[in-house]
Short mmCIF file of N, CA, C and O in Angstrom, two decimals:
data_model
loop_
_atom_site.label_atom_id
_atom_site.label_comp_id
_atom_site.label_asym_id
_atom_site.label_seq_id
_atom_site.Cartn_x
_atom_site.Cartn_y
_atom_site.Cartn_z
N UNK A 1 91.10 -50.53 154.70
CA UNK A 1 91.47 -49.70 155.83
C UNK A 1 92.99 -49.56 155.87
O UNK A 1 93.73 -50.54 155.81
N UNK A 2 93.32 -48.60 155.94
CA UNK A 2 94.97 -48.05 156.11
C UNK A 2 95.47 -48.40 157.81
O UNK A 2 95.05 -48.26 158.96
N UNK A 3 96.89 -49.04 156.94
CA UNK A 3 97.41 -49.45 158.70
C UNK A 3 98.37 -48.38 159.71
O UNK A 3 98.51 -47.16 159.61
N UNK A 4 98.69 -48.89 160.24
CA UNK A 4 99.71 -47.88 161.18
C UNK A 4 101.16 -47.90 160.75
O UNK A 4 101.77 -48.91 160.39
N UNK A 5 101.76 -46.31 160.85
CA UNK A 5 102.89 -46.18 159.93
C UNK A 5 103.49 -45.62 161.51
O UNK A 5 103.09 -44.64 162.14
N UNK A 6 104.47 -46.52 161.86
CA UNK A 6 105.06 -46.10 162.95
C UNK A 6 106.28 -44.62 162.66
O UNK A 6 106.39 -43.79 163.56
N UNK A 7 106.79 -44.53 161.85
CA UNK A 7 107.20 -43.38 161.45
C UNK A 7 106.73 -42.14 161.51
O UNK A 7 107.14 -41.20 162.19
N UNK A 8 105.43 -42.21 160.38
CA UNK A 8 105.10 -41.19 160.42
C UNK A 8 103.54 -41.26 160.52
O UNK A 8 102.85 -41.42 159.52
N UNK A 9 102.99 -41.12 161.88
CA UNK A 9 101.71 -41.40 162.02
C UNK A 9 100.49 -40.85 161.05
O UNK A 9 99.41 -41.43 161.14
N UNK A 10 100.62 -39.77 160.13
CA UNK A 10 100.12 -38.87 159.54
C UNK A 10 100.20 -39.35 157.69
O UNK A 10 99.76 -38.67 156.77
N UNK A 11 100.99 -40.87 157.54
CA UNK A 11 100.80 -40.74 156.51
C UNK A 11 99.74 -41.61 155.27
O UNK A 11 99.72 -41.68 154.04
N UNK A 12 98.93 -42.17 156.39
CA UNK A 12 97.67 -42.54 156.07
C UNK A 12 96.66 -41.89 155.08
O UNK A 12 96.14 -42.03 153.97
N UNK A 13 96.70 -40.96 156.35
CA UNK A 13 95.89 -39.55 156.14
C UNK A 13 96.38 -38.91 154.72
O UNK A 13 95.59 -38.81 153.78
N UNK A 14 97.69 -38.49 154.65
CA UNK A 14 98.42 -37.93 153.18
C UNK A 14 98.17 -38.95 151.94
O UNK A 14 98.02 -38.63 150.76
N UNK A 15 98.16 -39.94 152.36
CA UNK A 15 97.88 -40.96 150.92
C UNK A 15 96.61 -40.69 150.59
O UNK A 15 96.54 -40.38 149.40
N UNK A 16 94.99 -40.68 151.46
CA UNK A 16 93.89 -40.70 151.37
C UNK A 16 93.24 -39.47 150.77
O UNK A 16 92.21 -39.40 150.10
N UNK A 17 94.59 -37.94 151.39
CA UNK A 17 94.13 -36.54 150.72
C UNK A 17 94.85 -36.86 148.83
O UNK A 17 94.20 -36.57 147.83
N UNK A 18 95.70 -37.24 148.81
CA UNK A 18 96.76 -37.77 147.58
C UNK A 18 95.15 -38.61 146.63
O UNK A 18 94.76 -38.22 145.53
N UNK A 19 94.72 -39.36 147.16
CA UNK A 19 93.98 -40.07 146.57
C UNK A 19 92.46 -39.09 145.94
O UNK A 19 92.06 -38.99 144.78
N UNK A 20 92.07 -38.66 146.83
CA UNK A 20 90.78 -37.40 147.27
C UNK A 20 91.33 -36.53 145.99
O UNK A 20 91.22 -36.94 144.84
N UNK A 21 91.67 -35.83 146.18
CA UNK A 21 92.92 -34.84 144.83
C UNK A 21 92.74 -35.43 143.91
O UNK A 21 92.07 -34.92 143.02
N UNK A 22 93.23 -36.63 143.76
CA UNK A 22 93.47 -37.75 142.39
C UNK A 22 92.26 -37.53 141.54
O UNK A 22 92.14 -37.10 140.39
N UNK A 23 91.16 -38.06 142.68
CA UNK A 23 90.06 -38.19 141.42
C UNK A 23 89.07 -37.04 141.20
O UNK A 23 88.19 -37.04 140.34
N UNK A 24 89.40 -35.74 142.37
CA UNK A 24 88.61 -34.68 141.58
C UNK A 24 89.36 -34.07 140.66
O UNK A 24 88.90 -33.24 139.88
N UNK A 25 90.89 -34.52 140.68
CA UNK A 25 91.17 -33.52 139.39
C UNK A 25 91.42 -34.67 138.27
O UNK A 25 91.95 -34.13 137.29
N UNK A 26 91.24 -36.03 138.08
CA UNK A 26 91.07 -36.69 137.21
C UNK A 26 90.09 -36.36 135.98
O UNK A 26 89.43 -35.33 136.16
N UNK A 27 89.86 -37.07 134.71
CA UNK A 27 89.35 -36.68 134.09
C UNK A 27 87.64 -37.27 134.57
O UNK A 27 86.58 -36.87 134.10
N UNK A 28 87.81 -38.19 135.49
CA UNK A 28 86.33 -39.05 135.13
C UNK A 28 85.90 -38.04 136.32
O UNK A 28 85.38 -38.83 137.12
N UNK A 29 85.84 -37.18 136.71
CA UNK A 29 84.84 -36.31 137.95
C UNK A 29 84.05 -35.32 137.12
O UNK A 29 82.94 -34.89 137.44
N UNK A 30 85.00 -34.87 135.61
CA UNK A 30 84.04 -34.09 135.16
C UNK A 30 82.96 -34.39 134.32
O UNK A 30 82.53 -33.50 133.59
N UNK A 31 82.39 -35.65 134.33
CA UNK A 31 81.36 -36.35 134.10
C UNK A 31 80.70 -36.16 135.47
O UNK A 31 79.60 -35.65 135.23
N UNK A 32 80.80 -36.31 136.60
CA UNK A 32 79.90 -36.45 137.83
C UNK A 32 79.02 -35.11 138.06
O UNK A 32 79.33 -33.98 137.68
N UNK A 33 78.05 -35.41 138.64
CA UNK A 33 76.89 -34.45 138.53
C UNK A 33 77.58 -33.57 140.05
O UNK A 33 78.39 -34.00 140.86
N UNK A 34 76.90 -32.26 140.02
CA UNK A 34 77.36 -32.01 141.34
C UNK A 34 76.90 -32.45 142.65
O UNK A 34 77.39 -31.96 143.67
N UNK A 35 75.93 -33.40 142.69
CA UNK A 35 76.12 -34.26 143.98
C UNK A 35 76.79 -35.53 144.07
O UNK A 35 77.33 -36.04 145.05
N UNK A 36 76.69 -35.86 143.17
CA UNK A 36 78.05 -37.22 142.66
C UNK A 36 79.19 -36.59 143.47
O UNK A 36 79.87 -37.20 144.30
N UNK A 37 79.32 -35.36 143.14
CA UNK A 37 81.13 -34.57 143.61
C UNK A 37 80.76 -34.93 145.13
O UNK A 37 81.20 -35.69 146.00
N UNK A 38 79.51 -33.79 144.97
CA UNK A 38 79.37 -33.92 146.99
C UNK A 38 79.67 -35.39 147.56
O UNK A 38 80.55 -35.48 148.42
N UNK A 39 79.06 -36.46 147.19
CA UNK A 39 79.04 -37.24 147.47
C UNK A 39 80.53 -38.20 148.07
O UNK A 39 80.68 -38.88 149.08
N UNK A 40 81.66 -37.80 146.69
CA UNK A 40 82.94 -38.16 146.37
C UNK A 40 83.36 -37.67 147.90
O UNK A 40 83.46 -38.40 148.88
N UNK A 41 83.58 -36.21 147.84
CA UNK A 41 83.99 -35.54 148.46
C UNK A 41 83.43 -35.72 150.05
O UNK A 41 84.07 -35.26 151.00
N UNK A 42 82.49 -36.24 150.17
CA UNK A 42 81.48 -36.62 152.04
C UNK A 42 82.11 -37.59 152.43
O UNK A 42 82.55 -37.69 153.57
N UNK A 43 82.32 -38.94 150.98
CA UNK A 43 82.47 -39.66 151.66
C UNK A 43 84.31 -40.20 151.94
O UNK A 43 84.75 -40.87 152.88
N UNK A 44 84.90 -39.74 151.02
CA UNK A 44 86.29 -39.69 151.08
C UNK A 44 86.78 -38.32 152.13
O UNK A 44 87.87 -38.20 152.69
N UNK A 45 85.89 -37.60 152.17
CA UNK A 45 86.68 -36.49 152.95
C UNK A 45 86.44 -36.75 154.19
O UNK A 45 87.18 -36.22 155.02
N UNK A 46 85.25 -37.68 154.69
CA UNK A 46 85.26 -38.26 156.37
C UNK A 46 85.96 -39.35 156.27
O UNK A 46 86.30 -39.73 157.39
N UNK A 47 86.31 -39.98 155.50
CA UNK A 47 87.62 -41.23 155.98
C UNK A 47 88.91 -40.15 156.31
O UNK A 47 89.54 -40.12 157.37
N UNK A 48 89.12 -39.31 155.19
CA UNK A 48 90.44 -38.35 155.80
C UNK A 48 90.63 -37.68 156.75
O UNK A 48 91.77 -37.31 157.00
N UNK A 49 89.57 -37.31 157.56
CA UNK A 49 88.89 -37.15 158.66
C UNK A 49 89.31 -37.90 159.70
O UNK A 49 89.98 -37.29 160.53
N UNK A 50 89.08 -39.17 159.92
CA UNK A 50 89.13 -40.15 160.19
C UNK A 50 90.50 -40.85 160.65
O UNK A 50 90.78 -41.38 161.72
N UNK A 51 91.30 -40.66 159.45
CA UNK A 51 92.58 -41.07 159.19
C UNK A 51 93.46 -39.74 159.90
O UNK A 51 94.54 -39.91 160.46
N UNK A 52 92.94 -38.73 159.79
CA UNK A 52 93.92 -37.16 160.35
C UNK A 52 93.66 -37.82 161.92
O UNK A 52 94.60 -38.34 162.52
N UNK A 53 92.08 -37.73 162.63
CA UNK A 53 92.18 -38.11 163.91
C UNK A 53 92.88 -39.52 164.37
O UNK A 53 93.31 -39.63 165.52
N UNK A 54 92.95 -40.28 163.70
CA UNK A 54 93.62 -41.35 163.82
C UNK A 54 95.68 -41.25 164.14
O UNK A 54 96.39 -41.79 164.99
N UNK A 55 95.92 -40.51 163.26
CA UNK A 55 96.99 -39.90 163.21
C UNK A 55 97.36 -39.63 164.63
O UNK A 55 98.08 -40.29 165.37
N UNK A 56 96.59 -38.31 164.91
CA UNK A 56 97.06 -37.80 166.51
C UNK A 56 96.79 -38.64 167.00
O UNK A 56 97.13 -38.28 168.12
N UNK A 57 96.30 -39.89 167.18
CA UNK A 57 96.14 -40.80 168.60
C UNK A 57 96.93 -41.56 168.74
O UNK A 57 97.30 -42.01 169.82
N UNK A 58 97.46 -41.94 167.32
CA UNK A 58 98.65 -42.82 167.52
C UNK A 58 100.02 -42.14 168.02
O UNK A 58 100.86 -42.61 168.79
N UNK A 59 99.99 -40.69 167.23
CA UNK A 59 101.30 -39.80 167.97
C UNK A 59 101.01 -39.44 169.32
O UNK A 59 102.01 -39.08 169.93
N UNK A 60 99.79 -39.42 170.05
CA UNK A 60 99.61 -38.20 171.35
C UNK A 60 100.29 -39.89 172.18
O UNK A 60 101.02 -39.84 173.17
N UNK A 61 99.87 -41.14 171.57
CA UNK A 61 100.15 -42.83 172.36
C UNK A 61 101.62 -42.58 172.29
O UNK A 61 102.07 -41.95 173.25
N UNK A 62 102.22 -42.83 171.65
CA UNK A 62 103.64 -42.46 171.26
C UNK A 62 104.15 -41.18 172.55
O UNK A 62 104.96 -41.53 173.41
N UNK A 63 103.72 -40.03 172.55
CA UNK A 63 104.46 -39.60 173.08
C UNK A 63 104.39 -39.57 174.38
O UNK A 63 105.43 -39.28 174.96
N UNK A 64 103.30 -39.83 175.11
CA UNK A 64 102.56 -41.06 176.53
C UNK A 64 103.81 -41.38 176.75
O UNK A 64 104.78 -40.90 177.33
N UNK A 65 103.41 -42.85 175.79
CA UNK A 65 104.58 -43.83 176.22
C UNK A 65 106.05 -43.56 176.48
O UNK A 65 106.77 -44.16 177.27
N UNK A 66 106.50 -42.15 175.35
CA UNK A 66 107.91 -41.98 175.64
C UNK A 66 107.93 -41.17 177.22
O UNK A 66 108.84 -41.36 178.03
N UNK A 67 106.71 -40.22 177.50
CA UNK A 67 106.94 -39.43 178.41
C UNK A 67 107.08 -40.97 179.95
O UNK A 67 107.99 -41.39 180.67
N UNK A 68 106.04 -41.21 179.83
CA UNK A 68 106.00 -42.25 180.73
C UNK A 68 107.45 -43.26 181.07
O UNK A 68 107.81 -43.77 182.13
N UNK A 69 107.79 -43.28 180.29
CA UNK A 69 109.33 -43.90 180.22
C UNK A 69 110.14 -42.94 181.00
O UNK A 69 110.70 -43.27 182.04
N UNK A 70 110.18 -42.09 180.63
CA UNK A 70 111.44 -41.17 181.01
C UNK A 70 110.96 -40.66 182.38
O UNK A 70 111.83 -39.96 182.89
N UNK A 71 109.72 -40.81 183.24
CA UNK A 71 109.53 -40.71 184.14
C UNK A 71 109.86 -41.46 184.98
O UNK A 71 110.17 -41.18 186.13
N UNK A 72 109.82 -42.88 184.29
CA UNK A 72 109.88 -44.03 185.43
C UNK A 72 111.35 -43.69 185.56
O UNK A 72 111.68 -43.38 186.71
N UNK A 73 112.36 -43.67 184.62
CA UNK A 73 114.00 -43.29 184.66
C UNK A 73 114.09 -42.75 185.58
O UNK A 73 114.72 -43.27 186.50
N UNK A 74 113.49 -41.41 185.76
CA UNK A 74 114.21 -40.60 186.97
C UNK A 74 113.54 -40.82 187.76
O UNK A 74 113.94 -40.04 188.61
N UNK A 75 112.42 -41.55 188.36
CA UNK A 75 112.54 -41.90 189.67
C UNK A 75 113.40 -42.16 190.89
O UNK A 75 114.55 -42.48 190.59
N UNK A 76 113.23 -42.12 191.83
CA UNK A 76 113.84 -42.05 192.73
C UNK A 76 114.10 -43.81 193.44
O UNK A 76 113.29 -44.49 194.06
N UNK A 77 114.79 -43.97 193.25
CA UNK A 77 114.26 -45.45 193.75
C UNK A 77 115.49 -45.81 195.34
O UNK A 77 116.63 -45.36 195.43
N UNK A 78 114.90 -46.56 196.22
CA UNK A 78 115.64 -47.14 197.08
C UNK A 78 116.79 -48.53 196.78
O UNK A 78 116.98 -48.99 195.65
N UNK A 79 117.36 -48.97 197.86
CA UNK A 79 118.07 -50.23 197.47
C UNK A 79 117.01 -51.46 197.55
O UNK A 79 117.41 -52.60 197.31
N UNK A 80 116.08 -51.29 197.79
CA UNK A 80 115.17 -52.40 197.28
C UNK A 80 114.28 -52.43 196.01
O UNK A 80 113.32 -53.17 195.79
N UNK A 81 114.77 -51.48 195.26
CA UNK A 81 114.11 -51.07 193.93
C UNK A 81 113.03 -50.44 194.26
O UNK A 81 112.28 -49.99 193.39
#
């Protein structure tokens, strides 16, 4: 399982399409029957799936948290905090 890339939330996902790519255009796919491919392709293409939705949740958390921050900032606050 791919971990969290605080940088760039999305690059999970890019290694897993990088990988997906790799082995259909490798030489050993053109031995695979065409459900072998399907197969390649179902089951690597729902982890990338997976990894893309994963992506936005960690960025939509990220930008929460920054919005949420910058709210509490401009609050209004009294002399008793």
């Amino acid at each position: 399982m791919e971990t969290f890339d605080a940088i760039d939330p999305f690059a999970a996902a890019t290694r897993a399409f990088d990988r997906l790519k790799g082995a259909l255009a490798g030489p050993e796919s053109a031995a695979l029957s065409h459900h072998e491919l399907e197969d390649l392709v179902g089951l690597q293409g729902r982890e990338l799936l997976r990894l893309l939705f994963q992506g936005h949740l960690d960025l939509r958390e990220k930008r929460e948290r920054e919005q949420a921050r910058q709210t509490e900032q401009a609050a209004v606050r009294g002399a008793d905090g």
